Tab-separated table of C-alpha atoms in Angstrom:
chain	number	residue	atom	x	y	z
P	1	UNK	CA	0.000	0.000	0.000
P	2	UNK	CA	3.034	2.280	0.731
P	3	UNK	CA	4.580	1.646	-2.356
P	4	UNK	CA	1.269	2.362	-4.503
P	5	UNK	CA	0.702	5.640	-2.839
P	6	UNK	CA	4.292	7.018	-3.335
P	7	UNK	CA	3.741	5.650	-6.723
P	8	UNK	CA	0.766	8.137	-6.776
P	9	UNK	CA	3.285	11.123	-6.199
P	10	UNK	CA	5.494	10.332	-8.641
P	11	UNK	CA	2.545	10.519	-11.208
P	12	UNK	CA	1.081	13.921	-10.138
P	13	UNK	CA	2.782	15.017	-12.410
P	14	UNK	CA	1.458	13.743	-15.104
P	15	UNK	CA	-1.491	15.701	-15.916
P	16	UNK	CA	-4.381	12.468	-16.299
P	17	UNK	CA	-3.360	11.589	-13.144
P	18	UNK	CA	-4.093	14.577	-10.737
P	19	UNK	CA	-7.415	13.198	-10.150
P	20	UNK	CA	-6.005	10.269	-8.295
P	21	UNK	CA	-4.046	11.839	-6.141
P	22	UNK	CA	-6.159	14.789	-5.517
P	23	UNK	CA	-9.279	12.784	-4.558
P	24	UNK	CA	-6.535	10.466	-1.876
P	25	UNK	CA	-5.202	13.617	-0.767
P	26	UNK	CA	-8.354	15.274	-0.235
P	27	UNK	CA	-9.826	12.327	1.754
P	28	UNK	CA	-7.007	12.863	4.259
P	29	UNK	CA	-7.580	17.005	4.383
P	30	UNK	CA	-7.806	17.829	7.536
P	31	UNK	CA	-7.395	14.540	9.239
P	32	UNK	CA	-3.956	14.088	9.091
P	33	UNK	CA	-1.523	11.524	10.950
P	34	UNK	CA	1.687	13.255	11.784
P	35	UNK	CA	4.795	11.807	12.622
P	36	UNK	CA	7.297	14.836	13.858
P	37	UNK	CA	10.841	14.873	13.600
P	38	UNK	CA	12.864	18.189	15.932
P	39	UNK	CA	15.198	18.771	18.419
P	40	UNK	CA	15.557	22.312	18.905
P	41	UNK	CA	13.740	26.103	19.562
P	42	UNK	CA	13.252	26.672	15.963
P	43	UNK	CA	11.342	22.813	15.226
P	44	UNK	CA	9.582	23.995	18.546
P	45	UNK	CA	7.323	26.705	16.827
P	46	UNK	CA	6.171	24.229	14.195
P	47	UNK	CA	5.377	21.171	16.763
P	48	UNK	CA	3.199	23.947	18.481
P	49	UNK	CA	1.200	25.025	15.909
P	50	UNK	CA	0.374	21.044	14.438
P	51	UNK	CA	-0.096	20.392	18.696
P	52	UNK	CA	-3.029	23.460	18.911
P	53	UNK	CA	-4.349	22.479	15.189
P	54	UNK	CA	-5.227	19.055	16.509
P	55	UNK	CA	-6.968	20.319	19.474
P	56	UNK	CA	-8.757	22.784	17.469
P	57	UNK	CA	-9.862	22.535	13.654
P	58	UNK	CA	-8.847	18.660	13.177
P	59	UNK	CA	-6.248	19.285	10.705
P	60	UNK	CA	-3.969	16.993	12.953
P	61	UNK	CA	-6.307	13.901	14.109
P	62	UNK	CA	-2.633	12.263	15.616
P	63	UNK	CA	0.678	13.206	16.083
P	64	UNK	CA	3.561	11.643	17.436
P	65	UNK	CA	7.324	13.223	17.766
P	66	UNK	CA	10.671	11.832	16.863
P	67	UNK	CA	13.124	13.728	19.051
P	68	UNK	CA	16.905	13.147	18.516
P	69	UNK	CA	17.975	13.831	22.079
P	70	UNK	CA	17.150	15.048	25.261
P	71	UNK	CA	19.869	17.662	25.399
P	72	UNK	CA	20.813	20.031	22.814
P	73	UNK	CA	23.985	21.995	22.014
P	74	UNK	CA	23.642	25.598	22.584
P	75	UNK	CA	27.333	27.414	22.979
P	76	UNK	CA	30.597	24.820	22.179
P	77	UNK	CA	30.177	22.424	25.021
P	78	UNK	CA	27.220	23.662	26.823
P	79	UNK	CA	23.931	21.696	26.663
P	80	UNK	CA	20.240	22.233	27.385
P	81	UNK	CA	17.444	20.036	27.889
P	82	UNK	CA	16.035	20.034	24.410
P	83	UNK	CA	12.952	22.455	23.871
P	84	UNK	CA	10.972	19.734	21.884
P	85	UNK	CA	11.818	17.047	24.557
P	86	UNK	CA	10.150	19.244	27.550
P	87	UNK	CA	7.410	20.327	25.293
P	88	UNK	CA	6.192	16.588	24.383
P	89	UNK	CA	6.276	15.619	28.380
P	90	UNK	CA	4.683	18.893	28.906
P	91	UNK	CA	1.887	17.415	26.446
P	92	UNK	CA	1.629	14.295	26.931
P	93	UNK	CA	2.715	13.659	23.574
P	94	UNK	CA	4.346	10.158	22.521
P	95	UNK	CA	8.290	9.748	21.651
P	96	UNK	CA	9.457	6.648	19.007
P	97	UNK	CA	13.083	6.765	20.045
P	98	UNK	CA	15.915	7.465	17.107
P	99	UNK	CA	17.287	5.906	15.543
P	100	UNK	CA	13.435	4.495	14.730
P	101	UNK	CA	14.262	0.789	14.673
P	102	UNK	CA	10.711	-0.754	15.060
P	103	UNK	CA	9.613	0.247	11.493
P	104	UNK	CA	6.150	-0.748	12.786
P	105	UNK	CA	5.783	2.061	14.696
P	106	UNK	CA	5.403	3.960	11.444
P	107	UNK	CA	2.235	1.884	10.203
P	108	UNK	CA	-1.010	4.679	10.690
P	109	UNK	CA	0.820	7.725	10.047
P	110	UNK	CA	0.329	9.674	6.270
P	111	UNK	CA	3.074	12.076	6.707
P	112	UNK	CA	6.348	13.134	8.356
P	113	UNK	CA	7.163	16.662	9.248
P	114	UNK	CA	10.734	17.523	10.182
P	115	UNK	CA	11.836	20.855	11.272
P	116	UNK	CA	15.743	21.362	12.342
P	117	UNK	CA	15.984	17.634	13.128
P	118	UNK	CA	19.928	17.347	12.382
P	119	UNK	CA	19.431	13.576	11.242
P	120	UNK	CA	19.462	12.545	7.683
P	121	UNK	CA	16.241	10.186	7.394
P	122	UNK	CA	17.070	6.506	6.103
P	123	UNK	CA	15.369	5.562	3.037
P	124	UNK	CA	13.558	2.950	5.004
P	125	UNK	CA	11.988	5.262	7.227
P	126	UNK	CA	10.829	7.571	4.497
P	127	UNK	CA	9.255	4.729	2.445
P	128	UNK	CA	7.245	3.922	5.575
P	129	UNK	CA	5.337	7.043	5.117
P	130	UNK	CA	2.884	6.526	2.787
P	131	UNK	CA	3.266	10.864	1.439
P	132	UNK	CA	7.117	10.630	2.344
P	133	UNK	CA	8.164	13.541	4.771
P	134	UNK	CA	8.009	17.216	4.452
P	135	UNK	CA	10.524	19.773	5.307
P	136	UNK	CA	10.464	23.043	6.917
P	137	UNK	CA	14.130	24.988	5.910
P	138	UNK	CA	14.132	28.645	7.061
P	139	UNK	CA	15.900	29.728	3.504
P	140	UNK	CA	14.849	30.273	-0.039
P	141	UNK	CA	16.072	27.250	-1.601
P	142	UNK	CA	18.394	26.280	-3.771
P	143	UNK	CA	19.850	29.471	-1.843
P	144	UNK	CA	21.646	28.172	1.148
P	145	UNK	CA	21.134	24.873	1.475
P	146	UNK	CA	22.849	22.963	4.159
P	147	UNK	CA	23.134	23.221	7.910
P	148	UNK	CA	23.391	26.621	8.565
P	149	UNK	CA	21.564	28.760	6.351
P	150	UNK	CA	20.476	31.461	9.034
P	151	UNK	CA	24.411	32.439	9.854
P	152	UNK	CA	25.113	32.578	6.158
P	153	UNK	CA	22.141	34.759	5.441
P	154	UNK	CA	23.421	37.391	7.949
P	155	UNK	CA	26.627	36.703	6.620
P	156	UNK	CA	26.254	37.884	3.182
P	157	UNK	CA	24.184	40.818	4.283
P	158	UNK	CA	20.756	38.920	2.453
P	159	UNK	CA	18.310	41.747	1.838
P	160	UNK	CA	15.711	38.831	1.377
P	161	UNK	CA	15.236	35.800	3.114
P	162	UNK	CA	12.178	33.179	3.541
P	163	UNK	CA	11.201	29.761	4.320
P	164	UNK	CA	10.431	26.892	1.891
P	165	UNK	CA	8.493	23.424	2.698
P	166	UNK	CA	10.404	20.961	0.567
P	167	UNK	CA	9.790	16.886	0.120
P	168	UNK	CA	12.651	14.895	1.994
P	169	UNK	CA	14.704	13.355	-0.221
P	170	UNK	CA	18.014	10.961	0.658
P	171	UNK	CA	20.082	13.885	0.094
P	172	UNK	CA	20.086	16.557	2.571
P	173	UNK	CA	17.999	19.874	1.443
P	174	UNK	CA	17.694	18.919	-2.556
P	175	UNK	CA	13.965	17.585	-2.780
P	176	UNK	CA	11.792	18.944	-4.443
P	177	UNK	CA	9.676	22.331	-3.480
P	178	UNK	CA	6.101	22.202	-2.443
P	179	UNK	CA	5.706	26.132	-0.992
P	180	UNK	CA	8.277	28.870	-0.433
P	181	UNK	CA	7.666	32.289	1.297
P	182	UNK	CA	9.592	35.487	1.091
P	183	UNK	CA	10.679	37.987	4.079
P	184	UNK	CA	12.623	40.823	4.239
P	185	UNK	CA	15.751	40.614	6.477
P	186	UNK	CA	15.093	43.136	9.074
P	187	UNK	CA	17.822	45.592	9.286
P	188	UNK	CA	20.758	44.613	11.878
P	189	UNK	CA	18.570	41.495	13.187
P	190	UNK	CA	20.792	38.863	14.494
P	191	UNK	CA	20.720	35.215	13.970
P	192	UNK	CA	19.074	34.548	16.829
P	193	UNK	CA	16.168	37.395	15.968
P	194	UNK	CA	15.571	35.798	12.608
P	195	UNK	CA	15.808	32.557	13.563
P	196	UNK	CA	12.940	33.311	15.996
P	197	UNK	CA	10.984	35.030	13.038
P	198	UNK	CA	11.465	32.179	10.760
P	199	UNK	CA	10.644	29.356	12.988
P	200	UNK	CA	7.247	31.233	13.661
P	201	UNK	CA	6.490	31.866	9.707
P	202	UNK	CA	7.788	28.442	9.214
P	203	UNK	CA	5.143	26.741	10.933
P	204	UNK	CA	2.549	28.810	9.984
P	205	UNK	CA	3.675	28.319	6.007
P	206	UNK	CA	3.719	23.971	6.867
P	207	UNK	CA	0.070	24.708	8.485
P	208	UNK	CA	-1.262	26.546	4.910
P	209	UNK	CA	0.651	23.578	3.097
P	210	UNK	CA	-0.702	21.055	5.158
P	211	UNK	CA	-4.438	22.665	3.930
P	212	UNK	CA	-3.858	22.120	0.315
P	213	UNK	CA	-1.349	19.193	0.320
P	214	UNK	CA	-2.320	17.502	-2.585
P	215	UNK	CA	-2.587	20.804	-4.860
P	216	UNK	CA	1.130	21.504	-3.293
P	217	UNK	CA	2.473	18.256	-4.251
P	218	UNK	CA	0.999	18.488	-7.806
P	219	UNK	CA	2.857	21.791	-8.493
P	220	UNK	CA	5.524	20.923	-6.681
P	221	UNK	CA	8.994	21.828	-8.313
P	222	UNK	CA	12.349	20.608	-8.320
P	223	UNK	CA	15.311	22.626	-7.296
P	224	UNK	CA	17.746	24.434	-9.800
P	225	UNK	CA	21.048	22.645	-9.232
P	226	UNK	CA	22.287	25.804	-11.231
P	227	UNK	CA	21.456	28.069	-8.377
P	228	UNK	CA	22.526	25.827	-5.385
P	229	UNK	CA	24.800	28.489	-2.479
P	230	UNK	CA	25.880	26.039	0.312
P	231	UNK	CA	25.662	26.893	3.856
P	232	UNK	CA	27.667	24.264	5.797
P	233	UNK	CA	28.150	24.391	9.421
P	234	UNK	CA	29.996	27.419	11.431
P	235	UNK	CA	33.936	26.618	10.749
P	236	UNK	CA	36.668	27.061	13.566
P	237	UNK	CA	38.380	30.118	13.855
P	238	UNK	CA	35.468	32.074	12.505
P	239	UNK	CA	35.124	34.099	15.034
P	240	UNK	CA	38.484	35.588	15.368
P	241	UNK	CA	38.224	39.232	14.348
P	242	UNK	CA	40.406	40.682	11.326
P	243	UNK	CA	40.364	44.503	11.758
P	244	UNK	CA	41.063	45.207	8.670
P	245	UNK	CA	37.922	44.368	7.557
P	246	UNK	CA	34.997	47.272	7.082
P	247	UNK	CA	32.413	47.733	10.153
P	248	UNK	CA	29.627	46.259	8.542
P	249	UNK	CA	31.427	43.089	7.563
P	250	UNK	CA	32.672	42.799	11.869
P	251	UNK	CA	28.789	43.633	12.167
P	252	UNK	CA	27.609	40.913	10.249
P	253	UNK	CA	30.307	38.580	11.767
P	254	UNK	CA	28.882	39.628	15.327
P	255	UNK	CA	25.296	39.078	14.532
P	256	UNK	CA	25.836	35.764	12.585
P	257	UNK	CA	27.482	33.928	15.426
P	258	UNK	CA	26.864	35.732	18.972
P	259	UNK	CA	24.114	33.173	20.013
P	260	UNK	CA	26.756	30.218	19.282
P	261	UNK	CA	30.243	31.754	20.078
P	262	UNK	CA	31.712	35.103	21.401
P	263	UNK	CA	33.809	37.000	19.111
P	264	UNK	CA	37.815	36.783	19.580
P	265	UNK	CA	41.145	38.894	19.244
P	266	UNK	CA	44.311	39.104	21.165
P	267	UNK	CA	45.764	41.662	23.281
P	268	UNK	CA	49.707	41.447	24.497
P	269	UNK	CA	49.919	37.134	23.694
P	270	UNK	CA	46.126	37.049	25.497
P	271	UNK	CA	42.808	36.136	24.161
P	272	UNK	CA	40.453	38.451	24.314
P	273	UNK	CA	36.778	37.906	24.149
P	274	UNK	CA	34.116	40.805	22.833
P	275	UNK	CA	30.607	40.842	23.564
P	276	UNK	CA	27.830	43.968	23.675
P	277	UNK	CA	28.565	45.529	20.403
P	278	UNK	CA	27.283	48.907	19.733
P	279	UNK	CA	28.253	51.180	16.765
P	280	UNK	CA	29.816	54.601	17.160
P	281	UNK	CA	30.209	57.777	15.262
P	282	UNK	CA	34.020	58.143	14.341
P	283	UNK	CA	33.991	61.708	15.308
P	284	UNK	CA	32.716	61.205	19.015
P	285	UNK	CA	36.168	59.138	19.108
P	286	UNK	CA	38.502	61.883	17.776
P	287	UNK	CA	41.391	59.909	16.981
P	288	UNK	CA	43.610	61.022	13.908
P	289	UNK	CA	46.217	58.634	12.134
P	290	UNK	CA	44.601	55.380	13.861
P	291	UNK	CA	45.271	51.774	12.619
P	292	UNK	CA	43.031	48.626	12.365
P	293	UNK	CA	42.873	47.277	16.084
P	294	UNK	CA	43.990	50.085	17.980
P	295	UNK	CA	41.851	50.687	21.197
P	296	UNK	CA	40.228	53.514	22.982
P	297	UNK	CA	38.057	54.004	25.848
P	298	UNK	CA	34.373	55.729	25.223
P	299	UNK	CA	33.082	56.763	28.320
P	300	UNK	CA	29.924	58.357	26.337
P	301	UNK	CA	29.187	55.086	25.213
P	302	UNK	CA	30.361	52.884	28.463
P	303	UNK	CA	32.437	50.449	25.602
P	304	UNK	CA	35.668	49.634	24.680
P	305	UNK	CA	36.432	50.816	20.844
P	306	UNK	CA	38.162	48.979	18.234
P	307	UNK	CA	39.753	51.042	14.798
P	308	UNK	CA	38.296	48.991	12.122
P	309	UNK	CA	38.726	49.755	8.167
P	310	UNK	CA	36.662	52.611	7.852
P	311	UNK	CA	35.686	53.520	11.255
P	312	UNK	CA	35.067	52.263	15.180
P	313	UNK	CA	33.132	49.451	16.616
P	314	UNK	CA	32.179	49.625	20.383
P	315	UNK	CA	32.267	46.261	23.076
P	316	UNK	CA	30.583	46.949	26.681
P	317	UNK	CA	31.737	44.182	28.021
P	318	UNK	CA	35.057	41.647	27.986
P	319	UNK	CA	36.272	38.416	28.926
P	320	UNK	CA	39.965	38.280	29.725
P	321	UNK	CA	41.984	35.858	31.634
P	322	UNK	CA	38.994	34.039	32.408
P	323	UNK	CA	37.083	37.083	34.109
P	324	UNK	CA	34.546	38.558	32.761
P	325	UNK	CA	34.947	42.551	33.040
P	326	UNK	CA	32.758	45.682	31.840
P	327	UNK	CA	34.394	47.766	29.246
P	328	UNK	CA	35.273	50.722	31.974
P	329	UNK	CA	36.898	47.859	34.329
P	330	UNK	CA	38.954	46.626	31.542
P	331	UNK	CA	40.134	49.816	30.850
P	332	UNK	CA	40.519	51.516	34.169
P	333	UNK	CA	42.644	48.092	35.390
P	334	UNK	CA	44.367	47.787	31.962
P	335	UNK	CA	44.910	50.729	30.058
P	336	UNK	CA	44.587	53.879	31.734
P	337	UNK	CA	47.305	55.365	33.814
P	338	UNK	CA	50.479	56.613	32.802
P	339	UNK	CA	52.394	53.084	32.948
P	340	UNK	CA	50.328	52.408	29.827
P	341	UNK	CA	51.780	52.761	25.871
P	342	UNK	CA	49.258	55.713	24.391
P	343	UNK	CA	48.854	53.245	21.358
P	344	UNK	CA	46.427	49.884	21.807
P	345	UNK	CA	46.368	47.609	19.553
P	346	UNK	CA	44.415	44.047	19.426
P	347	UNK	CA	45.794	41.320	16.683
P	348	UNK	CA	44.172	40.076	14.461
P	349	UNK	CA	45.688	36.706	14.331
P	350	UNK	CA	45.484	34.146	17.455
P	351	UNK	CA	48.595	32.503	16.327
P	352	UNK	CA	50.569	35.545	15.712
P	353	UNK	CA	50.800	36.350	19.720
P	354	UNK	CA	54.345	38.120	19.344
């Protein structure tokens, strides 16, 4: 029966055949069997929204999560208690442990949903689902497709971003597309902002898909391998600052990868780490003949300033030799006083600590 119904979407294609699936589509509108796959905050939003639908309009008539793990990784080695995981025991919601082993588990439901799961599915899984499983990737596919398409959006300084509901394929992010949605990127949002505002659009663009499925999968469309941008994972190192780079670039940097790591420099062989950026007019600084990385003090602005390209960024607040120090500390115990060279300067490069 499986294999005859995912025959059915292979032939919705084909014009005589629309009927067919339409009229087994439609006889599951708005009593659908869900089987959810997340882990994290932004799979959260969706699993909310399918939760409250099945307690209110009967779009959702059962639903059942898949969550990775209990814990989740929010900053290099620290861990939460996954948002999904306290949400389903919160519910009363059933858990079929991953890897999913007992493939009978599977029998009853029509579809999958996964949102941020961090898994690639097995083919045997998504052959147990009789519609396969659909997506939700907060990007504009082909455009950034991979792990991390939020930090590369922010990035790249992306005037337009948006969220697309895609078919699972074997291959990570390449099925094809069923809906897509556009949003502007509001202006100096972080990751974490717009990673807040796409999970939220995201589940309300799977809900409207979830309405019209079989019209969805009819027009659905593949992906333009032409057009493909990549957005693997957050490498090493990325967060060590090069001040020779313009302010907006550092900006971007900053807003990209806050929520995940703290940006870095060195001072005197020392790391340094930067946190609390605010911008600052170059003339409330008034420093002449200044060089990428060199420091000063703004007491209008309570942070520590850094010379970058083409003008200053400001830090309130430092982490040095393990403590953790506000901008006026670290310069009233470091660089004020007449001890102290008139010239600051952080490196660029961690290894370079000469």
């Amino acid at each position: 029966m499986y294999r005859f119904h995912r025959h059915l979407l292979k032939l919705c294609s084909i014009k005589p055949y629309h009927k067919i699936v339409n009229g087994y589509c439609k006889s599951q509108r708005r009593n659908w069997k869900i089987l959810f796959f997340g882990t994290d905050s932004f799979s959260l939003e969706t699993l909310k929204l399918l939760n409250e639908n099945s307690k209110k309009d009967g779009l959702v008539c059962e639903l059942q999560v898949v969550c990775a793990s209990k814990f989740v990784k929010v900053r290099r080695k620290l861990k939460q208690v996954s948002p999904v995981w306290t949400y389903v025991q919160d519910n009363d919601l059933k858990i079929i442990p991953w890897p999913v082993v007992d493939k009978q588990s599977l029998k009853g439901f029509n579809v999958g949903v996964l949102s941020s799961f961090g898994h690639l599915i097995p083919s045997d899984v998504l052959d147990s689902l009789p519609l396969g499983i659909i997506n939700v990737h907060p990007s504009l596919l082909p455009r950034w497709r991979g792990a991390n398409p939020i930090m590369h959006t922010i990035l790249n300084g992306d005037k337009e971003t948006g969220v697309t509901i895609m078919q699972l394929s074997e291959r990570f992010d390449c099925g094809p597309i069923l809906n897509q949605k556009h949003y502007p990127v509001p202006a100096k949002c972080t990751a974490a902002d717009l990673r807040q505002l796409l999970a939220k659009e995201g589940g309300a663009l799977l809900i409207e898909t979830l309405r019209d499925l079989e019209q969805c999968i009819a027009n659905k469309r593949e992906q333009d391998e032409r057009e493909v941008v990549d957005a693997p994972k957050r490498k090493p190192g990325i967060e060590i600052v090069d001040w020779s780079k313009s302010c907006e670039s550092i900006s971007r940097l900053y807003r990209a990868i806050s929520d995940e790591v703290t940006l870095q420099t060195v001072w005197k062989g020392d790391v340094v780490k930067l946190s609390k950026m605010v911008t600052v007019e170059s003339q409330s600084i008034g420093i002449s003949d200044v060089v990428a990385g060199q420091i000063s003090y703004s007491k209008s602005h309570k942070a520590l300033c850094v010379h970058c390209r083409d003008g200053w960024l400001g830090f309130q607040e430092i982490v040095f030799n393990g403590k953790r120090l506000s901008a006026a500390d670290f310069n009233n115990g470091f660089l004020a006083g007449p001890k102290i060279k008139t010239v600051e300067i952080f490196q660029s490069n961690i290894d370079d600590k000469s």
